[in-house]
Coordinates of C-alpha atoms and ligand atoms in Angstrom, one line a residue:
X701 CA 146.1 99.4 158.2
X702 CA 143.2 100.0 155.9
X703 CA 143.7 97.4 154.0
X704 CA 144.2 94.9 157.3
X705 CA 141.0 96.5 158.6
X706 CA 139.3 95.8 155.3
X707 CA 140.6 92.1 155.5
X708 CA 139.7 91.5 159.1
X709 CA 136.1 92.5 158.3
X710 CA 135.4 90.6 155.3
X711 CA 136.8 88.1 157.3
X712 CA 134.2 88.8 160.0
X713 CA 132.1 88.9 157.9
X714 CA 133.0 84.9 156.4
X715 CA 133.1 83.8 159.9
X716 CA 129.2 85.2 161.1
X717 CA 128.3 83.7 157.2
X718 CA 129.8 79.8 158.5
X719 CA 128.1 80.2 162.1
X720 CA 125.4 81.2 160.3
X721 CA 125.2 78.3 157.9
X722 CA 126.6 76.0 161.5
X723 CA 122.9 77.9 163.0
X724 CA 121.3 76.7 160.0
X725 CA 122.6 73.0 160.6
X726 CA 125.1 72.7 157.7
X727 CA 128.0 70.4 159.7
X728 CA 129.9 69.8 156.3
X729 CA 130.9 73.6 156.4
X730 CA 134.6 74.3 157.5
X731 CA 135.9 77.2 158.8
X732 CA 138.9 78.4 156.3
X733 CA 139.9 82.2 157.3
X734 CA 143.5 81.0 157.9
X735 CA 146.2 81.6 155.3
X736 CA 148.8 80.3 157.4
X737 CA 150.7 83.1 158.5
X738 CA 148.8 83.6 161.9
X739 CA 149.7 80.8 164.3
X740 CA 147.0 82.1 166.9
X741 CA 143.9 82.8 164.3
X742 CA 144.9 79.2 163.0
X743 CA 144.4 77.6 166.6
X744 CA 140.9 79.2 166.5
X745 CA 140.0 77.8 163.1
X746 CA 140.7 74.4 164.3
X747 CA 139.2 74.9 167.6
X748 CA 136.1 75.8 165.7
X749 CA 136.0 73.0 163.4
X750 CA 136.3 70.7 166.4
X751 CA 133.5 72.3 168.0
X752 CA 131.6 72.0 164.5
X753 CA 132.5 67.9 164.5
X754 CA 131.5 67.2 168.0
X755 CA 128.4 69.4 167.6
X756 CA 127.8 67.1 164.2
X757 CA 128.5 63.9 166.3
X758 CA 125.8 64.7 169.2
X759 CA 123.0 66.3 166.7
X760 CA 123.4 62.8 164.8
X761 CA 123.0 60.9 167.6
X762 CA 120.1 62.8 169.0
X763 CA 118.2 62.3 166.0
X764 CA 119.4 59.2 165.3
X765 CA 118.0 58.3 169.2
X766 CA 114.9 60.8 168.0
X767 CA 114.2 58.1 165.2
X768 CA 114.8 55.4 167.5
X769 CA 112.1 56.6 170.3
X770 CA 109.8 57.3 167.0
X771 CA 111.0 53.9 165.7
X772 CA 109.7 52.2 168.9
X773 CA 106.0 50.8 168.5
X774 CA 105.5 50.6 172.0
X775 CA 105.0 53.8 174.6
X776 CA 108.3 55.1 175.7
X777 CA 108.6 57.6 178.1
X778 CA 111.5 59.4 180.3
X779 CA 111.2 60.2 184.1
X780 CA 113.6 62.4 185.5
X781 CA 114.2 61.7 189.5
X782 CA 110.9 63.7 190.8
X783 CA 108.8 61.3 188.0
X784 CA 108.4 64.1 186.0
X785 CA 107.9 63.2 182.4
X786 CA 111.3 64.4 180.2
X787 CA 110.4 62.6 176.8
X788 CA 107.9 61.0 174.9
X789 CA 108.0 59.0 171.6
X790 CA 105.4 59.6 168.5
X791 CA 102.8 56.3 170.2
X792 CA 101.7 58.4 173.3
X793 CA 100.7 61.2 171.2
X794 CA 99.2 58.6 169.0
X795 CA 97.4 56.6 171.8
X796 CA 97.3 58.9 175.1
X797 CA 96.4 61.6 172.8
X798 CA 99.0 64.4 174.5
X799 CA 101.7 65.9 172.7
X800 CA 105.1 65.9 174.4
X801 CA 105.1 69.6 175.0
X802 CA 101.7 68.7 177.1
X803 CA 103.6 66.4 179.6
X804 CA 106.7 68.2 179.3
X805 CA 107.2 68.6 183.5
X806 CA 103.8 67.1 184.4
X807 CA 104.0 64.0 187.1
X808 CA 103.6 60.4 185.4
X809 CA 100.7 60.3 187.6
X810 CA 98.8 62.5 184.8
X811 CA 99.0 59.5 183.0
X812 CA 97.7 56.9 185.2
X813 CA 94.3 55.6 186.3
X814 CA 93.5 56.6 189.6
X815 CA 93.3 52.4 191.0
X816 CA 96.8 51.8 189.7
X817 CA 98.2 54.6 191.4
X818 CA 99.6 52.8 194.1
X819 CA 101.0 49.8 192.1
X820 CA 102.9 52.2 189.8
X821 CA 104.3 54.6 192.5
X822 CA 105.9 51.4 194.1
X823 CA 107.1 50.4 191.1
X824 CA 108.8 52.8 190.7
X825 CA 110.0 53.3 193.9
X826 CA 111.7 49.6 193.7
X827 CA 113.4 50.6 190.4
X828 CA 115.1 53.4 192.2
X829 CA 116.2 51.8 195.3
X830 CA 117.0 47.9 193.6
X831 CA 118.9 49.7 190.9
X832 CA 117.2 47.3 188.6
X833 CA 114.5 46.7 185.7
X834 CA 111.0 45.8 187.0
X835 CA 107.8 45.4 185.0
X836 CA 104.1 45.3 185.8
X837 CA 100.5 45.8 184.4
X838 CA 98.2 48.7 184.8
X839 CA 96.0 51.1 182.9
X840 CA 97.1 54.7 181.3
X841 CA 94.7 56.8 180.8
X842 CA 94.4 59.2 178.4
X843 CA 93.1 62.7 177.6
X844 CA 89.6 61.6 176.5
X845 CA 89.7 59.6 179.8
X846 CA 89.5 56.1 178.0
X847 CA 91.7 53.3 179.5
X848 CA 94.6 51.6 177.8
X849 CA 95.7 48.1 179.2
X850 CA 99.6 48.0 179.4
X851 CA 102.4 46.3 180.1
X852 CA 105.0 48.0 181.1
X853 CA 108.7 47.9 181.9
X854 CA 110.9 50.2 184.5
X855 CA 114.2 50.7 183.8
X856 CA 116.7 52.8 185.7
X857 CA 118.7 55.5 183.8
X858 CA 122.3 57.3 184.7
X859 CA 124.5 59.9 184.0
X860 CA 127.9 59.1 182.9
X861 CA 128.7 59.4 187.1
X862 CA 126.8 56.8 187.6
X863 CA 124.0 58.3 189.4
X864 CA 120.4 57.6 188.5
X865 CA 118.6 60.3 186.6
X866 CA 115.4 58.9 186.2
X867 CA 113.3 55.8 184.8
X868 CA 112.6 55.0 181.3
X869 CA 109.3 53.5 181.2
X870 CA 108.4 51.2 177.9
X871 CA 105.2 50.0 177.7
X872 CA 103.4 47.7 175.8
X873 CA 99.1 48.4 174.7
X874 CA 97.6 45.1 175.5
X875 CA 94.0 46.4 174.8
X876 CA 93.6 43.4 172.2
X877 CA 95.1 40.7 174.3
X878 CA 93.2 41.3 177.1
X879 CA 89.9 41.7 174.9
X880 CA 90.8 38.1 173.4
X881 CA 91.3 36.9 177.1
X882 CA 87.6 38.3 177.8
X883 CA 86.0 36.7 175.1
X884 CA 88.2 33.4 175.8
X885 CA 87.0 33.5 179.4
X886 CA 83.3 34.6 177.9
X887 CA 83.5 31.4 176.2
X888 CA 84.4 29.3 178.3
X889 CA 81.9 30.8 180.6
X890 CA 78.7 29.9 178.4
X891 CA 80.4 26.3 177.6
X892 CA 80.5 25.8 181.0
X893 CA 76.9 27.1 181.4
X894 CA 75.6 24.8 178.5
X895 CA 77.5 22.1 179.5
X896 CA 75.6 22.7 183.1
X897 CA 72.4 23.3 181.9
X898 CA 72.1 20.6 178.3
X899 CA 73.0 17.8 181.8
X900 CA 70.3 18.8 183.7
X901 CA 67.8 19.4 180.8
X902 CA 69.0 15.7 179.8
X903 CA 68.5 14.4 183.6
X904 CA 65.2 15.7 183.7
X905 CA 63.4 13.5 181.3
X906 CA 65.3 10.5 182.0
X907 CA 64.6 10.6 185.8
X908 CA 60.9 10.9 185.1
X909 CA 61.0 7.8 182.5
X910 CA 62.8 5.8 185.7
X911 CA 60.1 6.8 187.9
X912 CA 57.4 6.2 186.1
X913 CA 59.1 2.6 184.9
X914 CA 59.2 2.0 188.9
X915 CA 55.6 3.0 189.1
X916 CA 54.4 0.8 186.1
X917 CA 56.5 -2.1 187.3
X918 CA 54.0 -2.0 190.8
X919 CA 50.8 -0.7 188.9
X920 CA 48.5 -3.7 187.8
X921 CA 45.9 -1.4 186.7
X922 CA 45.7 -1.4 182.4
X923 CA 44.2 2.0 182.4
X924 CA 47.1 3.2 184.6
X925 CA 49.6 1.1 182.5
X926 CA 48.5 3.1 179.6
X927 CA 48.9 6.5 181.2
X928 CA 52.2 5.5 182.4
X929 CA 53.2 4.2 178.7
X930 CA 51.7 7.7 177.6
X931 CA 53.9 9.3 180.3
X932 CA 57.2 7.9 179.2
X933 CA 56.5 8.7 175.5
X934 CA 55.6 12.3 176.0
X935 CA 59.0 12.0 178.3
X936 CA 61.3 10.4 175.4
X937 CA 59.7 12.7 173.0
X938 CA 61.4 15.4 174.9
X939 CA 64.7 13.8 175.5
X940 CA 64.4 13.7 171.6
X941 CA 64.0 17.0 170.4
X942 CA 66.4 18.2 172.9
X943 CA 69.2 15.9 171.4
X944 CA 68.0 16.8 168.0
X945 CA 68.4 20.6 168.8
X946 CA 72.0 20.1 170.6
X947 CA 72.6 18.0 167.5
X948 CA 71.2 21.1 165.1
X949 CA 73.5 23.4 167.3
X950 CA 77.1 21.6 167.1
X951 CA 76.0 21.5 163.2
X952 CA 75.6 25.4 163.1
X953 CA 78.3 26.1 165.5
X954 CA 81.2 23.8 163.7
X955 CA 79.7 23.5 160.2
X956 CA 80.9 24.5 157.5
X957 CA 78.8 27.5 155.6
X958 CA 77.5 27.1 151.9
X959 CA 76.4 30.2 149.9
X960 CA 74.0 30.0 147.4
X961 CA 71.2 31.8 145.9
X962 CA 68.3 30.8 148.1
X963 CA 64.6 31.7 146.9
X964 CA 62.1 32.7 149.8
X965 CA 58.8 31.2 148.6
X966 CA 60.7 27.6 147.8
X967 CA 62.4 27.8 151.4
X968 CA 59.2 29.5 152.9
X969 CA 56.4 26.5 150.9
X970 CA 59.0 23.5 152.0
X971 CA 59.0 24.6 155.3
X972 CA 55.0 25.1 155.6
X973 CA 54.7 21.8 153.8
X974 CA 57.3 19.7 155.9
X975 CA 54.7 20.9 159.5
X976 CA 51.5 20.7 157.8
X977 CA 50.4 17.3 160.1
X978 CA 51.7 19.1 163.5
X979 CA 49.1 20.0 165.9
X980 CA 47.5 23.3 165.3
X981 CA 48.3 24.0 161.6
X982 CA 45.1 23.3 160.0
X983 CA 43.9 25.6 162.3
X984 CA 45.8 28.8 161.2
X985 CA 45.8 31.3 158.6
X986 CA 48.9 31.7 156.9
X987 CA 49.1 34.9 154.8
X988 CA 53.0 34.8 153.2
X989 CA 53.9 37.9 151.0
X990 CA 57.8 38.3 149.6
X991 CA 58.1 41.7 147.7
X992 CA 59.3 41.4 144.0
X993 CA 62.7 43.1 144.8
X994 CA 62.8 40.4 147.5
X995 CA 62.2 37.3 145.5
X996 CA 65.8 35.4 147.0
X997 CA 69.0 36.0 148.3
X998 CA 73.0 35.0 148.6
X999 CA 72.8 32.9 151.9
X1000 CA 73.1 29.5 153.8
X1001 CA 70.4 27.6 153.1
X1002 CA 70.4 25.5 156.2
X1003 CA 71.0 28.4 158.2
X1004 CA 67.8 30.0 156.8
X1005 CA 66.1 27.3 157.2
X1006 CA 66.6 26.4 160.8
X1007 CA 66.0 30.3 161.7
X1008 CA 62.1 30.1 159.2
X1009 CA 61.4 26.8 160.9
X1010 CA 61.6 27.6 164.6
X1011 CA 60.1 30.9 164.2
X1012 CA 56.9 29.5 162.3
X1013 CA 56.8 26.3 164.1
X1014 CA 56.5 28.5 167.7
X1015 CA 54.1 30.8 165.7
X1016 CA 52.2 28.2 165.9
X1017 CA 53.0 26.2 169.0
X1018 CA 51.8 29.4 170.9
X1019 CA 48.9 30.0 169.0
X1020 CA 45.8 31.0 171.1
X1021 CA 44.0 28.0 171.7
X1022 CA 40.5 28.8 171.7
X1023 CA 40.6 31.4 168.6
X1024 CA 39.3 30.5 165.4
X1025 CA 41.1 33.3 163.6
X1026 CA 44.7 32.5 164.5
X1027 CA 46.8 33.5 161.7
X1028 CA 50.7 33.7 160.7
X1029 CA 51.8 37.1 158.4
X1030 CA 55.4 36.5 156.8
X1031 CA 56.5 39.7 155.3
X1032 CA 60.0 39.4 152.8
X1033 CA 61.1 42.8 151.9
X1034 CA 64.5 44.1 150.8
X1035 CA 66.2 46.5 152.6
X1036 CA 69.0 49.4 151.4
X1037 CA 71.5 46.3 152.8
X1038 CA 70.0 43.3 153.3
X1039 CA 66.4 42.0 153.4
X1040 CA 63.9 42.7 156.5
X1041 CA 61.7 39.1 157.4
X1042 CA 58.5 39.4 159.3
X1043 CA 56.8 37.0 161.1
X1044 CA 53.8 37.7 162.9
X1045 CA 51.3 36.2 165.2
X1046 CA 48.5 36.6 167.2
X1047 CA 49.1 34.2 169.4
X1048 CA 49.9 34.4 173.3
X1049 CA 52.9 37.1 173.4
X1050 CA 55.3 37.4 176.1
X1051 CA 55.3 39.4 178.7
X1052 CA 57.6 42.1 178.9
X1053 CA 59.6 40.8 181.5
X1054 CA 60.5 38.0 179.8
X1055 CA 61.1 39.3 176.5
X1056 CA 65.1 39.6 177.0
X1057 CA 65.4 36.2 178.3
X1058 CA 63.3 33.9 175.3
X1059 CA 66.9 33.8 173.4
X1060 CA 68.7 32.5 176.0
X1061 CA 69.3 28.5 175.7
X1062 CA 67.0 26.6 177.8
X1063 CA 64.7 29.2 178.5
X1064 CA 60.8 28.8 178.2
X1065 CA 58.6 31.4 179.0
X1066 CA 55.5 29.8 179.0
X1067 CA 55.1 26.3 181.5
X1068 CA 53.0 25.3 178.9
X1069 CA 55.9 24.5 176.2
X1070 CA 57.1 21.2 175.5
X1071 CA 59.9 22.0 173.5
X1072 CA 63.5 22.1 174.5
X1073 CA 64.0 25.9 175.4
X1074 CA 67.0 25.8 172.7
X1075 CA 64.3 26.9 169.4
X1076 CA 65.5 30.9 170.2
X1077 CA 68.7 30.0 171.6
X1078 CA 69.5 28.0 168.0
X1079 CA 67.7 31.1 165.9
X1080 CA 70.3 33.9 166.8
X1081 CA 73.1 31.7 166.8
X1082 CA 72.2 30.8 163.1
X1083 CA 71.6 34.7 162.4
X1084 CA 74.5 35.2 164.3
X1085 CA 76.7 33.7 161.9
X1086 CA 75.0 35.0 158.9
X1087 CA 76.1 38.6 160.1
X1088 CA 72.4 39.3 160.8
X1089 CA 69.9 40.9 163.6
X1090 CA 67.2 39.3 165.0
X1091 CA 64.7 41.0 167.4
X1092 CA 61.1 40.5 168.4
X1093 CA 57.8 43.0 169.4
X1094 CA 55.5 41.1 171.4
X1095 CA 52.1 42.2 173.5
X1096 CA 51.4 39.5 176.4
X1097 CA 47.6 37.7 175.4
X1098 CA 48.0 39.5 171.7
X1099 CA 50.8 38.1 169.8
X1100 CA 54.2 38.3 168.8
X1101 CA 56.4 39.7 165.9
X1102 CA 60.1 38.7 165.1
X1103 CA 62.2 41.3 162.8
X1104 CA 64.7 39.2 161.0
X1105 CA 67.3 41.4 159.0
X1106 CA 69.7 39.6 157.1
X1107 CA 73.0 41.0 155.1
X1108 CA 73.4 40.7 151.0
X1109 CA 71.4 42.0 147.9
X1110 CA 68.1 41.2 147.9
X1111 CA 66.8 39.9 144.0
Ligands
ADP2626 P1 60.7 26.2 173.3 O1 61.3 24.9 173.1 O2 60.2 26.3 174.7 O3 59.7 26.5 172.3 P2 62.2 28.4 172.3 O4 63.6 28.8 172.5 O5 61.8 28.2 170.9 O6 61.9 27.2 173.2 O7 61.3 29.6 172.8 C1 61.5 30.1 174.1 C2 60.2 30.6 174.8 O8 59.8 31.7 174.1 C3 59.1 29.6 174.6 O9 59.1 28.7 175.7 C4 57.9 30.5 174.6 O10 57.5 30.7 175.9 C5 58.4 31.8 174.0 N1 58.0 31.9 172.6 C6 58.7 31.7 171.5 N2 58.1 32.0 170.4 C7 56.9 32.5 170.7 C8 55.7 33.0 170.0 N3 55.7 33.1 168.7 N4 54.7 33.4 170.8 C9 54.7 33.3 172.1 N5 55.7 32.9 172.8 C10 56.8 32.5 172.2

């Protein structure tokens, strides 16, 4: 009896050890108390070491499923049939920014921007009554209250009865499609603008030539002839530098870029040189100073360029007329990560309210100009594409000063 009472215990004892070690979630263990002589004890063992397979087969197959949800790069999460939120993978931590013990019980609606409410709630609602997969766009939201785009599908779930549980809900972050589709429609949007405004720019001059061609054709006057003459030059003269600077544009825009070492005071001299005949630049006082850590610089030449003509050539297009002390400053100095370029005037400014608008194509701010209203629009695209900024200070009647920075090491 002692000694059976002895056995039974270390026995016990074996048995708490394996459940233990089951607990623990050692499945390989087997349960091995039976020495064959006890027909009932044996029916336990192998009861228990079924229980121990099937509890083996179902912890597999939830982390197995675990991995799979975790696997999936898309949002995946499981309604049960009040929309209560059951499950969530590793992305809606990642993206929504709540941890599955967050949402644990909390309505879907937690998740969802307030506009889309409706759209998702029907949904829903379809999926449960058509018995079927639906899909639709809308917005999450997450805990820092930022939207996320998404496309998302409903799918119906069951129990092994056959009656619906809940709704699985994978969806999709479309955050970079939709910001493509903006910038697509963004595009198009300005194409269509230039496309709008480069026609009626064009018309312009070309309906005054006609005109005056229909008023020279009647005038017998030679005087009046030559006015006329003078008329339709100043006219072609315009339809000229406005094809030139859509020419200059489709060059910048589809070109193809070619870095070099460019030096400031070769660029800067060849410019001043190339507009030393133009109207107004015998009258001004250029005062050019590039710092010695500033001397030149990895960049496109043509680019530059383009961006140190038009800025000096309106320096001095919108001079003050009747000073005799107009002058042009052009500062180069280097910067921590690029180089900062000056250019300064004291010429007629723009007023404040029109300051935003001088880089827009087309756009002159003074009814005096009789340029094409592209010069700005052509100077940020360049600096645009070099990865630069471009900005300007400016006091109406006292001049103007554009800040160029530019990327690259400065030498
Ligand atoms: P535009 O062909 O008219 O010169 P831009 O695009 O080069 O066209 O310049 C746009 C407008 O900005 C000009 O019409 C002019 O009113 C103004 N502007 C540009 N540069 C200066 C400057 N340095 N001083 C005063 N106004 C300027």
């Amino acid at each position: 009896m002692k000694t059976s009472l002895s056995k039974d215990h270390s026995q016990l004892q074996y048995v708490q050890d394996f459940l233990t070690k089951i607990a623990e979630g050692d499945y390989n263990a087997k349960l091995l108390v039976n020495d064959g002589k006890d027909e009932k004890l044996a029916e336990v063992q192998a009861g228990i070491n079924m229980l121990v397979e099937k509890l083996k087969a179902t912890t597999i197959s939830r982390v197995s499923l675990d991995s799979i949800y975790n696997g999936i790069s898309d949002i995946l999460i499981v309604l049960n049939d009040k929309v209560e939120i059951q499950k969530t993978n590793q992305v809606v931590e990642t993206l929504l920014l709540y941890t599955e013990s967050e949402l644990l019980n909390q309505s879907i609606g937690k998740l969802i921007q307030k506009t889309d409410f409706d759209l998702v709630r029907d949904t829903i609602r379809n999926t449960y009554f058509e018995k079927k997969l639906h899909e639709t766009a809308f917005h999450f939201i997450t805990k820092e209250n930022k939207l996320i785009p998404v496309s998302c599908s409903f799918s119906p779930l069951y129990d092994p009865h056959g009656k619906s549980t809940g709704i699985l809900l994978i969806a999709k972050n479309i955050s970079t499609l939709v910001n493509a589709k903006q910038q697509l429609q963004d595009k198009s949007d300005e194409l269509n603008l230039f496309v709008y405004k480069a026609s009626h720019d064009l018309k312009s001059p070309v309906s005054s030539i006609k005109g005056i061609m229909a008023l020279l054709d009647e005038s017998k006057d030679l005087n009046e002839m030559k006015m006329y003459y003078k008329m339709v030059a100043d006219s072609t003269l315009r339809l000229d530098s406005i094809i030139s600077d859509l020419l200059i544009l489709g060059r910048i825009t589809y070109g193809d870029l070619e870095y070099e070492q460019v030096d400031f005071k070769q660029v800067i001299d060849s410019i001043l040189k190339s507009i030393e005949f133009v109207d107004g630049f015998k009258d001004i006082n250029f005062n050019v100073v590039i710092d010695d850590n500033a001397q030149s610089i990895r960049s496109e030449k043509g680019l530059l360029n383009t961006i140190l003509f038009n800025l000096i050539d309106n320096a001095i297009k919108y001079r003050q007329n009747k000073s005799e002390h107009s002058y042009i400053n052009i500062h180069v100095s280097s910067l921590d990560d690029g180089i900062l370029i000056k250019i300064e005037d004291n010429g007629i400014g723009i007023a404040d309210l029109q300051q935003a608008n001088v880089f827009k194509m087309f756009y002159r701010a003074t009814s005096t100009s009789k340029g094409s209203g592209l010069g700005l629009y052509i100077v940020k695209t360049s600096v645009l594409k070099l990865g630069g900024t471009i900005a300007l200070e400016s006091t109406f009647g006292k001049g103007t000063t554009f800040l160029l920075k530019l990327p690259g090491h400065a030498n």
